């Protein structure tokens, strides 16, 4: 590589000022909070962090499509950042939640591994092949993991701890199977009406779990 090309190469931190990347990093911050509260056992707060992580994930794509003048480097970097954050938000975070709710008993390590492994395989497949010919995802998109889990967790208070542990474990395994299945699912985040639906869902979920925390 010549000296001139090296000088033209952007700095790493320069991509942080890109608004879609800031949305992605805001989602990562929500994910870190979800992990933190999962470990502490404050699960309702973790649910709020998880659903807001999805909201910011969808927002980064919406903002990126609205912006003009973004370079090829901006788009490539943003895509890579999004994928790396997805594995943490939708694979690692639910896995930690599962292990924490199960009291970190060894049996819950199995479900945690399958979910993280399925997430990694799903993202690797998408990075390689992209959308299918009919512009749909192959396998359940990972953001659905969090959307399903925060809904299922609403019923945690009406079941015994052991009973909900079983329900939660089965849910996680089912999501892992769907993530790597051959089912075709539409790209919901690409349509404004679905973004508005997610915004409503996020506010409702935040209200439900905020009330539970009182």
mmCIF file of C-alpha atoms in Angstrom, residues 32-125:
data_model
loop_
_atom_site.group_PDB
_atom_site.id
_atom_site.type_symbol
_atom_site.label_atom_id
_atom_site.label_comp_id
_atom_site.label_asym_id
_atom_site.label_seq_id
_atom_site.Cartn_x
_atom_site.Cartn_y
_atom_site.Cartn_z
ATOM 1 C CA UNK A 32 -24.897 -3.893 28.100
ATOM 2 C CA UNK A 33 -27.545 -2.693 30.546
ATOM 3 C CA UNK A 34 -29.639 -5.789 29.758
ATOM 4 C CA UNK A 35 -26.641 -8.031 30.484
ATOM 5 C CA UNK A 36 -25.886 -6.118 33.682
ATOM 6 C CA UNK A 37 -29.424 -6.419 35.018
ATOM 7 C CA UNK A 38 -29.650 -10.071 33.923
ATOM 8 C CA UNK A 39 -26.607 -10.914 36.019
ATOM 9 C CA UNK A 40 -28.020 -8.974 38.982
ATOM 10 C CA UNK A 41 -31.336 -10.793 38.611
ATOM 11 C CA UNK A 42 -33.330 -7.614 37.886
ATOM 12 C CA UNK A 43 -35.009 -9.270 34.923
ATOM 13 C CA UNK A 44 -37.724 -6.701 34.266
ATOM 14 C CA UNK A 45 -35.081 -3.999 33.794
ATOM 15 C CA UNK A 46 -33.204 -6.390 31.494
ATOM 16 C CA UNK A 47 -36.338 -6.731 29.361
ATOM 17 C CA UNK A 48 -36.494 -2.969 28.883
ATOM 18 C CA UNK A 49 -32.854 -2.899 27.791
ATOM 19 C CA UNK A 50 -33.422 -5.758 25.342
ATOM 20 C CA UNK A 51 -36.416 -4.220 23.600
ATOM 21 C CA UNK A 52 -34.739 -0.812 23.299
ATOM 22 C CA UNK A 53 -31.699 -2.505 21.770
ATOM 23 C CA UNK A 54 -33.981 -3.750 18.974
ATOM 24 C CA UNK A 55 -35.505 -0.286 18.573
ATOM 25 C CA UNK A 56 -32.085 1.319 18.078
ATOM 26 C CA UNK A 57 -31.052 -1.524 15.760
ATOM 27 C CA UNK A 58 -33.997 -0.812 13.500
ATOM 28 C CA UNK A 59 -33.418 2.932 13.786
ATOM 29 C CA UNK A 60 -29.862 2.733 12.445
ATOM 30 C CA UNK A 61 -31.066 1.192 9.180
ATOM 31 C CA UNK A 62 -33.900 3.684 8.836
ATOM 32 C CA UNK A 63 -31.562 6.625 9.438
ATOM 33 C CA UNK A 64 -28.944 5.216 7.043
ATOM 34 C CA UNK A 65 -31.491 4.960 4.225
ATOM 35 C CA UNK A 66 -32.609 8.559 4.788
ATOM 36 C CA UNK A 67 -29.095 10.029 4.818
ATOM 37 C CA UNK A 68 -27.415 11.292 1.685
ATOM 38 C CA UNK A 69 -23.713 11.437 0.948
ATOM 39 C CA UNK A 70 -22.679 8.319 2.858
ATOM 40 C CA UNK A 71 -19.676 6.686 1.228
ATOM 41 C CA UNK A 72 -19.124 3.029 0.415
ATOM 42 C CA UNK A 73 -16.798 2.847 3.410
ATOM 43 C CA UNK A 74 -19.528 4.272 5.640
ATOM 44 C CA UNK A 75 -21.990 1.628 4.485
ATOM 45 C CA UNK A 76 -19.496 -1.245 4.742
ATOM 46 C CA UNK A 77 -18.338 -0.219 8.201
ATOM 47 C CA UNK A 78 -21.903 0.254 9.405
ATOM 48 C CA UNK A 79 -22.879 -3.172 8.109
ATOM 49 C CA UNK A 80 -19.992 -4.855 9.893
ATOM 50 C CA UNK A 81 -20.685 -2.955 13.116
ATOM 51 C CA UNK A 82 -24.333 -3.950 12.973
ATOM 52 C CA UNK A 83 -23.496 -7.642 12.566
ATOM 53 C CA UNK A 84 -21.037 -7.630 15.464
ATOM 54 C CA UNK A 85 -23.512 -5.905 17.762
ATOM 55 C CA UNK A 86 -26.281 -8.314 16.701
ATOM 56 C CA UNK A 87 -24.379 -11.341 18.006
ATOM 57 C CA UNK A 88 -24.090 -9.649 21.405
ATOM 58 C CA UNK A 89 -27.645 -8.304 21.510
ATOM 59 C CA UNK A 90 -29.540 -11.314 20.210
ATOM 60 C CA UNK A 91 -27.224 -14.223 20.997
ATOM 61 C CA UNK A 92 -25.051 -13.497 24.020
ATOM 62 C CA UNK A 93 -27.574 -11.409 25.971
ATOM 63 C CA UNK A 94 -30.453 -13.949 25.889
ATOM 64 C CA UNK A 95 -27.927 -16.687 26.707
ATOM 65 C CA UNK A 96 -26.746 -14.813 29.800
ATOM 66 C CA UNK A 97 -30.366 -14.157 30.746
ATOM 67 C CA UNK A 98 -31.149 -17.871 30.462
ATOM 68 C CA UNK A 99 -28.165 -18.880 32.596
ATOM 69 C CA UNK A 100 -28.903 -16.235 35.209
ATOM 70 C CA UNK A 101 -32.574 -17.187 35.503
ATOM 71 C CA UNK A 102 -31.489 -20.807 35.841
ATOM 72 C CA UNK A 103 -29.200 -19.928 38.730
ATOM 73 C CA UNK A 104 -26.161 -20.649 36.524
ATOM 74 C CA UNK A 105 -26.827 -24.375 36.831
ATOM 75 C CA UNK A 106 -24.737 -26.380 34.309
ATOM 76 C CA UNK A 107 -27.792 -27.644 32.415
ATOM 77 C CA UNK A 108 -28.531 -24.084 31.274
ATOM 78 C CA UNK A 109 -25.123 -23.861 29.635
ATOM 79 C CA UNK A 110 -26.388 -26.209 26.929
ATOM 80 C CA UNK A 111 -29.250 -23.948 25.912
ATOM 81 C CA UNK A 112 -26.985 -20.899 26.107
ATOM 82 C CA UNK A 113 -24.449 -22.534 23.793
ATOM 83 C CA UNK A 114 -27.053 -23.564 21.240
ATOM 84 C CA UNK A 115 -28.495 -20.054 21.094
ATOM 85 C CA UNK A 116 -25.131 -18.310 20.707
ATOM 86 C CA UNK A 117 -23.944 -20.919 18.185
ATOM 87 C CA UNK A 118 -27.151 -20.606 16.149
ATOM 88 C CA UNK A 119 -26.809 -16.824 16.199
ATOM 89 C CA UNK A 120 -23.215 -16.975 14.961
ATOM 90 C CA UNK A 121 -24.118 -19.451 12.204
ATOM 91 C CA UNK A 122 -27.168 -17.386 11.191
ATOM 92 C CA UNK A 123 -25.146 -14.176 10.927
ATOM 93 C CA UNK A 124 -22.310 -15.886 9.047
ATOM 94 C CA UNK A 125 -24.816 -17.296 6.552
#
